[in-house]
Amino acid sequence: MDSEVLSLTGRESPAAAADRAANAAPSHGATAGIVASDDGNPLRAAEDPALAHDWWRTAVIYQVYVRSFADGSGDGTGDLAGVRERLPYLAQLGVDALWFNPWYPSPLADAGYDVADYRDIHPMFGDLRQAEELIAEARELGIRTIIDVVPNHISHEHPWFQEALASEPGSPARERFWFRDGLGEGGDQMPTDWVSSFQGPTWTRTTNADGTPGQWYLHLFTPEQPDLNWNHPDVRHEHEDVLRFWFDRGVAGVRIDSAALPVKDPSFPPLPHDPAPGEHPHLDRDEIHDIYRAWRGVADEYDEPRILVGEVWLADAARFARYLRPDEMHTAFNFEFMTQPWEAQVLRASIERTLTEHRPVGAPATWVLSNHDITRPVTRYGREDTGFAFDRKRFGTSTDLELGTRRARAAALLTAALPGSLYIYQGDELGLPEVELDRSFIEDPMHFRSGGVDPGRDGCRVPLPWSEHGASLGFSAQPSAQPWLPQPAQWSHLSVARQEADPHSMLQLYREALSLRREREDMRTGALTWLDAGPDAIAFRRGATFASITNLGERNVALPGNASVLLASGPLDGTELPPDCTVWLDVEPDPHTSA
Ligand code: TEU
């Protein structure tokens, strides 16, 4: 078979040296990298108390979608009791932190992203005491907790919105939201033409106490998610207070939902055709940074500073990086990489861009293959269109799951080898595919607001299979309980129990990968140096003796002779790396690369 020949000699560019500095040296005080203990042995960065402050720079963060993780109460819905029972599984997987999707009381118009009370837990998940115990128990296992906050909007059932609805136009209670009179005669036209990212209108008209049509209110998502007015001091104080409420309970950080959206242009202009940076009326407005600077102030009040992780969907890399300046967020999700197709040149360019855009602000990159909004990787990579866009999702898309799984395994090792922090969405470590649910089960407003064209996001939110048998494949503590969304029967083969018994399973691959990442200092803090393995491969060193090669082409890539294999995402072909495979190598030190 033809193969590409790999040279392991790479040259560290000035940019790579800067990366090394950014990864090893935190911007706030302490020095990182390897430190010598009294007896001269190197300590791992994470073990040094001063350096523990920077745990987030290289952390592996596992996303828990509570409703579908594990059901401890036996009612078919995941809950905190279920997570507590499964903490040993998460510790064994080797993650540093958990990010919980919103767990607050909510009418679930958007799966909990419609928060009715920030200071409590949804009764179907448990209660506040259980949350406190979970946070403490996880911490004892060395796992930190990150929770979700949703500043752009709250639930229509939140007392503030109920008060606003019951109050007169122009009243202080309405000032916390965006109430406006309609346009046209009788005010029956929406105040703006803005379109929701869930499709459809962004304004809903209220009804006055006497039954006549009233003002309209803004909601960038569903009508059950009224947008907050961030010019109002109550809104700012309330959120800072909510942060303290959870930070005081041991939460290590927050994931900030729709983080580029909260600030609006209060003049409500029509949407410009091609707005200049900062000119969009509700996306990435310059004033937004004040909010996160204030939040950073709150986070830094703690002995172990709390961290801010932004859900920042922005095409403009330079504007994205502004959220990561030293006095704002610590990190933000790298969706640019996540949405790219399975093509070597495109992915490599995305990695380059990511590292380049993070460098000037000194923030680490994040690597994300999916989350609760995104088509599962094994499905995505098994389709003709291997990239991701919300508006391209359709029912009945043909999928080669075997191919997709091979690529998802390769992608898992590729991302775990890159510099920065790593996110794993629950179930990706099992290689779960996207489920095409019968329409009768779908709850996601994205599905309904698309007129039923978009299958929505519930297909990646199906309860996890823990064991091979039973009505919910071990998801529920009550063996006969039906899970809130049906699991495909084939998921028996993907269950945790089955994969624990199979040394070649996706789960074992993740466990081995995370364990190596933990053990090897070079994988966490070593500079990235590109290697040339031909146009269809992504190959790089980290530090002096670690290398990762991913073959995205159709021909084998020959492995170098002076290297030993640490881990591979699939079987090697003799001394060659087959297509859609990643290999991690222990290599001889490169004279051009410093450790
Ligand atoms: O998603 C944010 C989101 O979907 C939008 O930012 C959108 O993708 C973007 O504007 C497209 O360009 C978060 C949550 O992850 C999601 O589950 C929620 O439904 C949503 O916010 C609303 O809270």
Short mmCIF file of C-alpha atoms in Angstrom, two decimals, residues 35 51 96 135 265 299 340 345 439 471 481 571:
data_model
loop_
_atom_site.label_atom_id
_atom_site.label_comp_id
_atom_site.label_asym_id
_atom_site.label_seq_id
_atom_site.Cartn_x
_atom_site.Cartn_y
_atom_site.Cartn_z
CA VAL A 35 8.76 22.64 39.89
CA LEU A 51 -0.23 26.15 40.74
CA ASP A 96 -10.77 17.22 36.54
CA ILE A 135 -20.10 19.37 45.10
CA ASP A 265 -28.89 48.45 21.53
CA ALA A 299 -14.55 35.21 40.92
CA GLN A 340 -15.17 22.15 10.96
CA GLN A 345 -5.99 21.08 5.99
CA ARG A 439 -41.40 13.07 16.65
CA ALA A 471 -35.80 -1.38 30.62
CA ALA A 481 -38.55 2.34 34.93
CA PRO A 571 -5.28 -1.01 14.92
#
